[in-house]
Coordinates of N, CA and C in Angstrom, one line a residue:
M623 N 154.6 -20.7 98.1 CA 155.9 -21.3 98.6 C 156.6 -22.1 97.5
R624 N 155.7 -23.0 96.8 CA 156.3 -23.8 95.8 C 156.9 -23.0 94.6
R625 N 156.2 -21.9 94.3 CA 156.6 -21.0 93.2 C 158.0 -20.4 93.6
F626 N 158.1 -20.0 94.9 CA 159.3 -19.4 95.4 C 160.5 -20.4 95.3
L627 N 160.2 -21.7 95.7 CA 161.3 -22.7 95.6 C 161.7 -22.9 94.2
L628 N 160.7 -23.0 93.3 CA 161.0 -23.3 91.9 C 161.8 -22.1 91.3
L629 N 161.5 -20.9 91.6 CA 162.2 -19.7 91.1 C 163.6 -19.8 91.7
S630 N 163.8 -20.1 92.9 CA 165.1 -20.2 93.6 C 166.0 -21.2 92.9
L631 N 165.4 -22.4 92.5 CA 166.2 -23.4 91.8 C 166.6 -23.0 90.5
V632 N 165.7 -22.3 89.8 CA 166.1 -21.7 88.4 C 167.2 -20.8 88.5
V633 N 167.2 -19.9 89.5 CA 168.2 -18.9 89.7 C 169.6 -19.5 90.0
I634 N 169.5 -20.5 90.9 CA 170.8 -21.3 91.3 C 171.3 -22.0 90.1
A635 N 170.5 -22.6 89.3 CA 170.9 -23.3 88.1 C 171.6 -22.4 87.1
F636 N 171.0 -21.2 87.0 CA 171.5 -20.2 86.0 C 172.9 -19.8 86.4
F637 N 173.1 -19.4 87.7 CA 174.4 -18.9 88.1 C 175.5 -20.0 88.3
S638 N 175.1 -21.2 88.4 CA 176.0 -22.3 88.5 C 176.4 -23.0 87.2
Y639 N 175.7 -22.5 86.1 CA 175.9 -23.1 84.8 C 177.3 -22.7 84.3
D640 N 178.0 -23.6 83.8 CA 179.4 -23.4 83.3 C 179.3 -22.6 81.9
K641 N 179.6 -21.3 82.0 CA 179.5 -20.5 80.8 C 180.4 -20.9 79.7
K642 N 181.5 -21.7 80.0 CA 182.4 -22.1 79.0 C 181.7 -23.0 77.9
E643 N 180.7 -23.6 78.3 CA 179.9 -24.5 77.4 C 179.2 -23.6 76.3
D644 N 179.1 -22.3 76.6 CA 178.5 -21.5 75.6 C 179.4 -21.1 74.5
V645 N 180.7 -21.3 74.7 CA 181.7 -20.9 73.8 C 181.7 -21.8 72.6
A646 N 181.5 -21.3 71.4 CA 181.4 -22.1 70.2 C 182.8 -22.7 69.9
G647 N 182.8 -23.9 69.3 CA 184.0 -24.5 68.9 C 184.5 -23.8 67.6
F648 N 185.6 -24.3 67.1 CA 186.2 -23.8 65.9 C 185.3 -24.0 64.7
Q649 N 185.1 -23.0 63.9 CA 184.2 -23.0 62.8 C 185.0 -23.5 61.5
Y650 N 184.9 -24.8 61.3 CA 185.7 -25.3 60.1 C 185.1 -24.9 58.8
P651 N 185.9 -24.7 57.8 CA 185.4 -24.3 56.5 C 184.8 -25.5 55.8
D652 N 184.2 -25.4 54.7 CA 183.5 -26.5 54.0 C 184.5 -27.6 53.6
S653 N 185.7 -27.2 53.2 CA 186.6 -28.2 52.7 C 187.6 -28.6 53.9
K654 N 187.8 -29.9 54.0 CA 188.7 -30.4 55.0 C 190.1 -30.4 54.4
V655 N 190.3 -30.2 53.2 CA 191.6 -30.3 52.5 C 192.3 -28.9 52.6
W656 N 193.4 -28.8 53.3 CA 194.1 -27.6 53.5 C 195.5 -27.7 52.9
K657 N 196.1 -26.6 52.5 CA 197.4 -26.6 51.9 C 198.5 -26.7 52.9
H658 N 199.5 -27.6 52.7 CA 200.6 -27.8 53.6 C 201.7 -26.8 53.4
R659 N 202.3 -26.4 54.4 CA 203.5 -25.6 54.5 C 203.5 -24.4 53.5
V660 N 202.7 -23.4 53.8 CA 202.7 -22.2 53.0 C 203.6 -21.2 53.8
N661 N 204.8 -21.1 53.4 CA 205.8 -20.4 54.1 C 206.4 -19.2 53.4
S662 N 205.8 -18.7 52.4 CA 206.3 -17.6 51.7 C 205.1 -16.8 51.1
I663 N 205.2 -15.6 50.8 CA 204.1 -14.7 50.3 C 203.7 -15.3 48.9
E664 N 204.7 -15.8 48.1 CA 204.4 -16.3 46.8 C 203.5 -17.6 47.0
E665 N 203.9 -18.4 47.9 CA 203.0 -19.6 48.2 C 201.7 -19.3 48.7
L666 N 201.6 -18.2 49.5 CA 200.3 -17.8 50.1 C 199.4 -17.3 49.0
K667 N 199.9 -16.5 48.0 CA 199.1 -15.9 47.0 C 198.5 -17.0 46.1
E668 N 199.2 -18.1 45.9 CA 198.7 -19.2 45.2 C 197.7 -20.0 46.0
A669 N 198.0 -20.3 47.2 CA 197.2 -21.1 48.1 C 195.8 -20.5 48.3
I670 N 195.7 -19.2 48.5 CA 194.4 -18.6 48.8 C 193.4 -18.6 47.7
E671 N 193.9 -18.9 46.5 CA 193.1 -19.0 45.3 C 192.5 -20.4 45.2
N672 N 193.1 -21.4 45.9 CA 192.7 -22.8 45.8 C 192.2 -23.5 47.0
F673 N 192.5 -22.9 48.2 CA 192.2 -23.6 49.5 C 191.5 -22.7 50.5
D674 N 190.7 -23.4 51.3 CA 190.0 -22.7 52.4 C 190.9 -22.5 53.7
G675 N 191.9 -23.3 53.7 CA 192.8 -23.3 54.9 C 194.2 -23.6 54.5
I676 N 195.2 -23.0 55.3 CA 196.6 -23.2 55.1 C 197.3 -23.6 56.4
E677 N 198.4 -24.3 56.2 CA 199.3 -24.5 57.4 C 200.5 -23.6 57.2
V678 N 200.9 -22.9 58.2 CA 202.1 -22.0 58.2 C 203.0 -22.4 59.4
D679 N 204.3 -22.5 59.1 CA 205.3 -22.7 60.1 C 205.7 -21.4 60.6
I680 N 205.6 -21.2 62.0 CA 206.0 -20.0 62.6 C 207.0 -20.3 63.8
F681 N 207.8 -19.3 64.1 CA 208.6 -19.4 65.3 C 208.8 -18.1 66.0
Y682 N 209.1 -18.1 67.2 CA 209.3 -16.9 68.0 C 210.8 -16.6 68.0
H683 N 211.1 -15.3 67.7 CA 212.5 -14.9 67.8 C 212.7 -14.0 69.1
P684 N 213.3 -14.6 70.1 CA 213.4 -13.9 71.4 C 214.1 -12.6 71.4
K685 N 215.2 -12.5 70.6 CA 215.9 -11.2 70.6 C 215.1 -10.1 70.0
R686 N 214.3 -10.4 69.0 CA 213.5 -9.4 68.3 C 212.1 -9.4 68.9
N687 N 211.8 -10.3 69.8 CA 210.4 -10.4 70.4 C 209.3 -10.3 69.3
D688 N 209.5 -11.2 68.3 CA 208.6 -11.1 67.2 C 208.4 -12.5 66.6
I689 N 207.3 -12.7 65.8 CA 207.0 -14.0 65.2 C 207.4 -14.0 63.7
Y690 N 208.1 -15.0 63.3 CA 208.5 -15.1 61.9 C 208.0 -16.4 61.3
V691 N 207.9 -16.3 60.0 CA 207.4 -17.4 59.2 C 208.7 -18.3 58.8
G692 N 208.6 -19.5 59.0 CA 209.7 -20.4 58.7 C 209.7 -21.7 59.5
H693 N 210.5 -22.6 59.0 CA 210.5 -24.0 59.6 C 211.5 -24.1 60.7
S694 N 212.5 -23.1 60.8 CA 213.5 -23.1 61.8 C 214.0 -21.7 62.0
Y695 N 214.9 -21.6 63.1 CA 215.5 -20.3 63.3 C 216.3 -19.8 62.1
A696 N 216.9 -20.7 61.4 CA 217.7 -20.4 60.2 C 216.9 -19.6 59.2
D697 N 215.6 -19.9 59.2 CA 214.7 -19.2 58.2 C 214.6 -17.7 58.5
S698 N 215.1 -17.2 59.6 CA 214.9 -15.8 60.0 C 215.7 -15.0 59.0
V699 N 216.7 -15.6 58.3 CA 217.4 -14.8 57.3 C 216.5 -14.4 56.1
N700 N 215.4 -15.1 56.0 CA 214.4 -14.6 55.0 C 213.7 -13.4 55.4
N701 N 213.7 -13.1 56.7 CA 213.2 -11.9 57.3 C 211.7 -11.7 57.0
L702 N 211.0 -12.8 57.0 CA 209.5 -12.7 56.7 C 208.8 -12.8 58.1
R703 N 208.4 -11.6 58.5 CA 207.6 -11.5 59.8 C 206.2 -12.0 59.5
F704 N 205.6 -12.6 60.5 CA 204.2 -13.1 60.3 C 203.3 -12.0 60.1
D705 N 203.5 -10.9 60.7 CA 202.7 -9.7 60.5 C 202.7 -9.3 59.0
D706 N 203.9 -9.3 58.4 CA 204.0 -8.9 57.0 C 203.4 -9.9 56.1
F707 N 203.5 -11.2 56.5 CA 202.9 -12.3 55.8 C 201.4 -12.1 55.6
L708 N 200.8 -11.8 56.8 CA 199.3 -11.5 56.8 C 198.9 -10.2 56.1
S709 N 199.8 -9.2 56.2 CA 199.5 -7.9 55.6 C 199.5 -8.0 54.0
S710 N 200.1 -9.1 53.5 CA 200.2 -9.2 52.0 C 198.8 -9.6 51.4
M711 N 197.8 -9.9 52.3 CA 196.5 -10.3 51.8 C 195.6 -9.1 52.0
N712 N 194.5 -9.0 51.2 CA 193.5 -8.0 51.5 C 192.6 -8.5 52.6
D713 N 191.8 -7.7 53.2 CA 191.1 -8.0 54.4 C 190.1 -9.2 54.2
S714 N 189.4 -9.2 53.0 CA 188.4 -10.2 52.8 C 189.0 -11.6 52.6
K715 N 190.1 -11.6 51.9 CA 190.8 -12.9 51.8 C 191.3 -13.4 53.1
K716 N 191.9 -12.5 53.9 CA 192.4 -12.8 55.2 C 191.4 -13.4 56.2
K717 N 190.2 -12.8 56.2 CA 189.2 -13.3 57.1 C 188.5 -14.5 56.6
D718 N 188.5 -14.8 55.3 CA 187.9 -16.0 54.7 C 188.8 -17.2 55.0
L719 N 190.0 -17.0 55.1 CA 191.0 -18.1 55.2 C 191.1 -18.6 56.7
C720 N 191.4 -19.9 56.8 CA 191.6 -20.5 58.1 C 193.1 -20.9 58.2
Y721 N 193.6 -20.9 59.4 CA 195.1 -21.1 59.6 C 195.4 -22.1 60.6
W722 N 196.3 -23.0 60.2 CA 196.9 -24.0 61.1 C 198.4 -23.5 61.3
L723 N 198.6 -23.0 62.5 CA 199.9 -22.5 62.9 C 200.8 -23.5 63.6
D724 N 201.7 -24.1 62.8 CA 202.7 -25.0 63.4 C 203.7 -24.2 64.1
F725 N 203.6 -24.1 65.4 CA 204.5 -23.2 66.2 C 205.7 -23.9 66.6
K726 N 206.8 -23.7 65.8 CA 208.0 -24.4 66.0 C 208.7 -23.9 67.2
H727 N 209.4 -24.8 67.9 CA 210.2 -24.5 69.1 C 209.4 -23.9 70.3
L728 N 208.0 -23.9 70.2 CA 207.2 -23.4 71.3 C 207.3 -24.4 72.5
D729 N 207.7 -23.9 73.6 CA 207.8 -24.8 74.8 C 207.4 -24.0 76.1
E730 N 207.5 -24.7 77.2 CA 207.1 -24.0 78.5 C 208.0 -22.8 78.8
K731 N 209.2 -22.8 78.3 CA 210.2 -21.8 78.6 C 209.9 -20.5 77.9
N732 N 209.5 -20.6 76.6 CA 209.3 -19.3 75.9 C 207.8 -19.0 75.6
A733 N 206.9 -19.8 76.1 CA 205.5 -19.6 75.8 C 205.0 -18.3 76.4
E734 N 205.4 -17.9 77.6 CA 205.0 -16.7 78.2 C 205.4 -15.5 77.5
Q735 N 206.4 -15.5 76.6 CA 206.8 -14.4 75.8 C 206.2 -14.6 74.4
A736 N 206.3 -15.8 73.9 CA 205.9 -16.0 72.5 C 204.4 -15.8 72.2
I737 N 203.5 -16.3 73.1 CA 202.1 -16.1 72.9 C 201.7 -14.7 72.9
P738 N 202.1 -13.8 73.9 CA 201.8 -12.4 73.8 C 202.3 -11.7 72.6
A739 N 203.4 -12.2 72.0 CA 204.0 -11.6 70.8 C 203.0 -11.9 69.6
L740 N 202.5 -13.2 69.7 CA 201.5 -13.6 68.6 C 200.2 -12.8 68.8
D741 N 199.8 -12.6 70.1 CA 198.6 -11.9 70.3 C 198.5 -10.5 69.6
I742 N 199.6 -9.8 69.6 CA 199.6 -8.5 69.0 C 199.3 -8.6 67.5
I743 N 199.9 -9.6 66.9 CA 199.7 -9.7 65.4 C 198.3 -10.2 65.1
V744 N 197.8 -11.2 65.9 CA 196.5 -11.8 65.6 C 195.4 -10.8 65.9
E745 N 195.5 -10.0 66.9 CA 194.5 -9.0 67.2 C 194.5 -7.9 66.1
K746 N 195.7 -7.6 65.7 CA 195.8 -6.5 64.6 C 195.0 -7.0 63.3
H747 N 195.2 -8.3 63.0 CA 194.6 -8.8 61.8 C 193.2 -9.5 62.0
K748 N 192.8 -9.5 63.2 CA 191.4 -10.0 63.6 C 191.2 -11.4 63.1
I749 N 192.1 -12.3 63.4 CA 192.0 -13.7 62.9 C 192.0 -14.8 64.0
K750 N 191.9 -14.3 65.2 CA 192.0 -15.3 66.4 C 191.0 -16.4 66.3
D751 N 189.8 -16.2 65.8 CA 188.8 -17.2 65.8 C 189.0 -18.1 64.5
K752 N 190.0 -17.8 63.7 CA 190.2 -18.5 62.5 C 191.4 -19.4 62.5
L753 N 192.1 -19.6 63.6 CA 193.3 -20.3 63.6 C 193.5 -21.3 64.8
F754 N 194.3 -22.3 64.6 CA 194.8 -23.2 65.6 C 196.3 -23.0 65.8
I755 N 196.7 -23.1 67.1 CA 198.1 -23.2 67.4 C 198.4 -24.7 67.7
E756 N 199.4 -25.2 66.9 CA 199.8 -26.6 67.1 C 201.2 -26.7 67.8
S757 N 201.3 -27.6 68.7 CA 202.6 -27.8 69.4 C 202.5 -29.2 70.1
Y758 N 203.7 -29.7 70.4 CA 203.8 -30.9 71.1 C 203.9 -30.6 72.6
S759 N 204.2 -29.4 73.0 CA 204.4 -29.0 74.4 C 203.1 -28.8 75.1
Q760 N 202.8 -29.6 76.0 CA 201.5 -29.6 76.7 C 201.4 -28.3 77.5
K761 N 202.5 -27.9 78.2 CA 202.4 -26.7 79.0 C 202.3 -25.4 78.1
A762 N 202.9 -25.4 77.0 CA 202.8 -24.3 76.1 C 201.4 -24.2 75.5
L763 N 200.8 -25.3 75.2 CA 199.4 -25.3 74.7 C 198.4 -24.8 75.8
K764 N 198.7 -25.2 77.0 CA 197.9 -24.7 78.1 C 197.9 -23.2 78.2
T765 N 199.1 -22.6 78.0 CA 199.3 -21.1 78.0 C 198.5 -20.5 76.8
A766 N 198.6 -21.2 75.7 CA 197.9 -20.7 74.5 C 196.4 -20.8 74.7
K767 N 195.9 -21.9 75.3 CA 194.5 -22.1 75.6 C 194.0 -21.0 76.6
G768 N 194.9 -20.7 77.6 CA 194.5 -19.7 78.6 C 194.4 -18.3 78.0
N769 N 195.0 -18.1 76.8 CA 195.0 -16.8 76.1 C 193.9 -16.8 75.0
G770 N 193.0 -17.8 75.1 CA 191.8 -17.9 74.2 C 192.0 -18.4 72.8
Y771 N 193.1 -19.2 72.6 CA 193.4 -19.8 71.3 C 192.8 -21.2 71.2
F772 N 192.4 -21.6 70.0 CA 192.1 -23.0 69.7 C 193.4 -23.7 69.6
T773 N 193.5 -24.9 70.3 CA 194.8 -25.6 70.4 C 194.7 -26.9 69.7
M774 N 195.9 -27.3 69.2 CA 196.1 -28.6 68.5 C 197.3 -29.3 69.0
L775 N 197.1 -30.4 69.6 CA 198.2 -31.2 70.2 C 198.8 -32.2 69.2
W776 N 200.1 -32.0 69.0 CA 200.8 -32.9 68.1 C 201.0 -34.2 68.9
V777 N 200.7 -35.3 68.3 CA 200.9 -36.6 68.9 C 201.7 -37.5 68.1
T778 N 202.4 -38.4 68.8 CA 203.4 -39.3 68.1 C 202.7 -40.3 67.2
S779 N 203.5 -41.1 66.4 CA 202.9 -42.0 65.5 C 203.5 -43.4 65.7
L780 N 202.7 -44.4 65.5 CA 203.2 -45.8 65.6 C 204.2 -46.1 64.4
S781 N 204.2 -45.3 63.4 CA 205.0 -45.6 62.2 C 206.5 -45.3 62.5
Y782 N 206.8 -44.6 63.6 CA 208.2 -44.4 63.9 C 208.9 -45.7 64.3
K783 N 210.1 -45.8 64.0 CA 210.9 -47.1 64.0 C 210.9 -47.7 65.4
E784 N 210.9 -46.8 66.4 CA 211.1 -47.4 67.8 C 209.9 -48.2 68.3
Y785 N 208.8 -48.0 67.6 CA 207.5 -48.7 68.0 C 207.3 -49.9 67.1
K786 N 207.5 -51.1 67.7 CA 207.5 -52.3 66.9 C 206.5 -53.4 67.4
T787 N 206.2 -53.5 68.7 CA 205.4 -54.6 69.3 C 204.0 -54.1 69.7
L788 N 203.2 -55.1 70.0 CA 201.9 -54.8 70.5 C 201.9 -54.0 71.8
N789 N 202.9 -54.3 72.6 CA 203.0 -53.5 73.9 C 203.4 -52.1 73.6
D790 N 204.2 -51.9 72.5 CA 204.5 -50.5 72.1 C 203.2 -49.8 71.7
T791 N 202.4 -50.4 70.9 CA 201.1 -49.9 70.4 C 200.3 -49.4 71.6
I792 N 200.1 -50.4 72.5 CA 199.3 -50.1 73.7 C 199.8 -48.9 74.5
A793 N 201.1 -48.9 74.7 CA 201.8 -47.8 75.4 C 201.6 -46.4 74.7
V794 N 201.8 -46.4 73.4 CA 201.6 -45.2 72.6 C 200.2 -44.7 72.7
M795 N 199.2 -45.5 72.6 CA 197.8 -45.1 72.6 C 197.5 -44.6 74.0
D796 N 198.0 -45.3 75.0 CA 197.7 -44.8 76.4 C 198.3 -43.5 76.6
N797 N 199.5 -43.3 76.1 CA 200.2 -42.0 76.3 C 199.4 -40.9 75.6
I798 N 198.9 -41.1 74.4 CA 198.1 -40.1 73.7 C 196.9 -39.8 74.4
R799 N 196.2 -40.8 75.0 CA 195.0 -40.5 75.7 C 195.3 -39.6 77.0
N800 N 196.4 -40.0 77.6 CA 196.8 -39.2 78.8 C 197.1 -37.8 78.5
C801 N 197.8 -37.6 77.4 CA 198.2 -36.2 76.9 C 196.9 -35.4 76.6
I802 N 195.9 -36.1 76.0 CA 194.7 -35.4 75.7 C 193.9 -35.0 76.9
N803 N 193.9 -35.9 77.9 CA 193.2 -35.6 79.1 C 193.9 -34.5 79.9
N804 N 195.2 -34.4 79.8 CA 195.9 -33.3 80.5 C 195.7 -32.0 79.8
V805 N 195.8 -31.9 78.5 CA 195.7 -30.6 77.8 C 194.3 -30.2 77.4
K806 N 193.5 -31.2 77.1 CA 192.1 -31.0 76.6 C 192.2 -30.1 75.4
P807 N 192.9 -30.5 74.4 CA 193.0 -29.6 73.2 C 191.7 -29.7 72.4
D808 N 191.6 -28.7 71.5 CA 190.4 -28.7 70.6 C 190.6 -29.7 69.5
A809 N 191.8 -30.1 69.2 CA 192.0 -31.2 68.2 C 193.4 -31.7 68.4
I810 N 193.7 -32.9 67.8 CA 195.0 -33.5 67.8 C 195.5 -33.6 66.4
S811 N 196.8 -33.6 66.2 CA 197.4 -33.7 64.9 C 198.4 -34.9 64.8
C812 N 198.4 -35.5 63.7 CA 199.3 -36.7 63.5 C 199.5 -37.0 62.1
V813 N 200.6 -37.8 61.8 CA 200.8 -38.2 60.4 C 199.7 -39.1 59.9
S814 N 199.5 -39.1 58.6 CA 198.3 -39.8 58.1 C 198.5 -41.3 58.2
A815 N 199.7 -41.8 58.5 CA 199.9 -43.2 58.8 C 199.2 -43.7 60.0
M816 N 198.7 -42.8 60.8 CA 197.9 -43.2 62.0 C 196.4 -43.2 61.7
F817 N 196.1 -43.1 60.4 CA 194.7 -43.4 60.0 C 194.5 -44.8 59.6
P818 N 193.5 -45.6 60.1 CA 192.4 -45.1 60.9 C 192.5 -45.4 62.4
I819 N 193.6 -45.8 62.9 CA 193.7 -46.3 64.3 C 193.3 -45.2 65.2
L820 N 193.8 -43.9 65.0 CA 193.4 -42.8 65.9 C 191.9 -42.6 65.9
C821 N 191.3 -42.7 64.7 CA 189.8 -42.4 64.6 C 189.1 -43.5 65.3
D822 N 189.5 -44.8 65.2 CA 188.9 -45.9 65.9 C 189.1 -45.9 67.4
S823 N 190.3 -45.5 67.8 CA 190.7 -45.6 69.2 C 190.1 -44.4 70.0
I824 N 190.0 -43.2 69.4 CA 189.6 -42.0 70.1 C 188.5 -41.4 69.3
P825 N 187.3 -42.0 69.3 CA 186.2 -41.6 68.4 C 185.6 -40.2 68.8
E826 N 185.9 -39.8 70.0 CA 185.3 -38.5 70.5 C 186.2 -37.3 70.1
Q827 N 187.4 -37.6 69.6 CA 188.4 -36.5 69.4 C 188.5 -36.0 67.9
K828 N 188.5 -34.7 67.8 CA 188.7 -34.2 66.4 C 190.2 -34.4 66.0
I829 N 190.4 -34.8 64.8 CA 191.7 -35.2 64.4 C 192.1 -34.4 63.1
H830 N 193.3 -33.9 63.0 CA 193.9 -33.3 61.9 C 195.1 -34.1 61.4
F831 N 195.1 -34.5 60.1 CA 196.2 -35.3 59.6 C 197.1 -34.5 58.7
W832 N 198.4 -34.9 58.8 CA 199.4 -34.3 57.9 C 200.3 -35.4 57.3
D833 N 201.3 -35.0 56.6 CA 202.2 -36.0 56.0 C 201.5 -37.0 55.1
T834 N 200.6 -36.5 54.3 CA 199.9 -37.3 53.3 C 200.8 -37.5 52.1
P835 N 200.5 -38.5 51.3 CA 201.3 -38.7 50.1 C 201.4 -37.4 49.2
K836 N 202.6 -37.1 48.8 CA 202.8 -35.8 48.2 C 202.4 -35.7 46.8
K837 N 202.6 -36.8 46.0 CA 202.3 -36.7 44.6 C 200.8 -36.6 44.3
Y838 N 200.5 -35.8 43.3 CA 199.1 -35.6 42.9 C 198.7 -36.7 41.9
T839 N 198.4 -37.9 42.4 CA 198.0 -39.0 41.6 C 196.6 -39.5 42.0
P840 N 195.9 -40.2 41.1 CA 194.6 -40.7 41.4 C 194.5 -41.5 42.6
E841 N 195.6 -42.4 42.8 CA 195.6 -43.2 44.0 C 195.7 -42.4 45.3
N842 N 196.6 -41.4 45.3 CA 196.8 -40.6 46.5 C 195.5 -39.7 46.8
V843 N 194.9 -39.2 45.7 CA 193.7 -38.4 45.9 C 192.6 -39.3 46.5
E844 N 192.5 -40.5 46.1 CA 191.5 -41.4 46.6 C 191.7 -41.7 48.1
F845 N 193.0 -41.8 48.5 CA 193.4 -42.0 49.9 C 193.0 -40.8 50.7
T846 N 193.3 -39.6 50.1 CA 192.9 -38.4 50.8 C 191.4 -38.3 51.0
K847 N 190.6 -38.6 50.0 CA 189.2 -38.6 50.1 C 188.7 -39.6 51.2
K848 N 189.3 -40.7 51.2 CA 188.9 -41.8 52.2 C 189.1 -41.2 53.7
I849 N 190.2 -40.5 53.9 CA 190.5 -39.9 55.2 C 189.4 -38.9 55.5
C850 N 189.1 -38.0 54.5 CA 188.2 -37.0 54.7 C 186.8 -37.5 55.0
Q851 N 186.4 -38.7 54.6 CA 185.1 -39.2 54.8 C 184.8 -39.6 56.2
N852 N 185.9 -39.7 57.0 CA 185.7 -40.0 58.4 C 185.2 -38.8 59.2
E853 N 184.2 -39.0 60.0 CA 183.6 -37.8 60.7 C 184.6 -37.2 61.7
N854 N 185.5 -38.0 62.3 CA 186.4 -37.5 63.3 C 187.4 -36.5 62.6
V855 N 187.7 -36.8 61.4 CA 188.8 -36.0 60.7 C 188.2 -34.7 60.2
K856 N 188.9 -33.6 60.6 CA 188.4 -32.3 60.3 C 189.3 -31.5 59.3
I857 N 190.6 -31.9 59.3 CA 191.6 -31.3 58.4 C 192.5 -32.3 57.9
V858 N 192.9 -32.2 56.6 CA 193.9 -33.1 56.0 C 194.8 -32.1 55.2
L859 N 196.1 -32.1 55.6 CA 197.0 -31.3 54.8 C 197.5 -32.0 53.6
V860 N 197.6 -31.3 52.5 CA 198.1 -31.9 51.2 C 199.1 -30.9 50.6
D861 N 199.9 -31.5 49.7 CA 200.9 -30.8 48.9 C 200.4 -30.7 47.5
Y862 N 199.1 -31.0 47.2 CA 198.6 -30.9 45.9 C 198.5 -29.4 45.4
P863 N 198.5 -29.2 44.1 CA 198.4 -27.8 43.6 C 197.1 -27.1 43.9
N864 N 196.0 -28.0 44.1 CA 194.7 -27.4 44.4 C 194.0 -28.4 45.3
S865 N 192.8 -27.9 45.8 CA 192.0 -28.7 46.7 C 191.3 -29.8 45.9
I866 N 190.6 -30.7 46.6 CA 189.9 -31.7 45.9 C 188.5 -31.8 46.5
E867 N 187.5 -32.3 45.7 CA 186.2 -32.6 46.2 C 186.2 -33.9 47.1
H868 N 185.5 -33.8 48.2 CA 185.4 -35.0 49.0 C 184.1 -35.2 49.6

């Protein structure tokens, strides 16, 4: 009788176990230093020789139902489709690289069309497990997460002029926590001016920083290394010509 009860408990535990916990998280490359704003094939060719990961600005063109590379709709004049961007690499380079997709203008209104348009490209190039979708839109990120993407929630910074007092700081940090609890993103992204307060305030959260000092100077490199040494920090975007040891 005891054996039967024990077996029953094991079976119940097995079927009630949340299978989502079996899903592996994003497999980060060895280097935390990724190239910022790689928005052309020429920049891509240079970046893949020096970096393990790149940030690409993309946007959805509703009339063409396609994804384009660029910082805004005006960049569609360059006519660089994300599909063509990826096709410019050979398969080995493409699969070795990791991608931070800054999805411009993604919101709750266009996400239902934009995400499936991205699906077609991502599945063709087999890179879904190698990329993050970044957006400030919580509802859009939920759509992306529902489609199996790793998500990155853009969060605000205390360095913006409208935040000046201690109460502002408390309100901003509370808002960030609430947004995280709502979306449950795989990571959050913010300007490097929020280092180390984000790391200290939300130690359980993976953090990706951008807007680091642009000039390739010894002082800036040391600052970048300092950010990378924090365990919470997984990616730091840079405008340096090459990656750095950290």
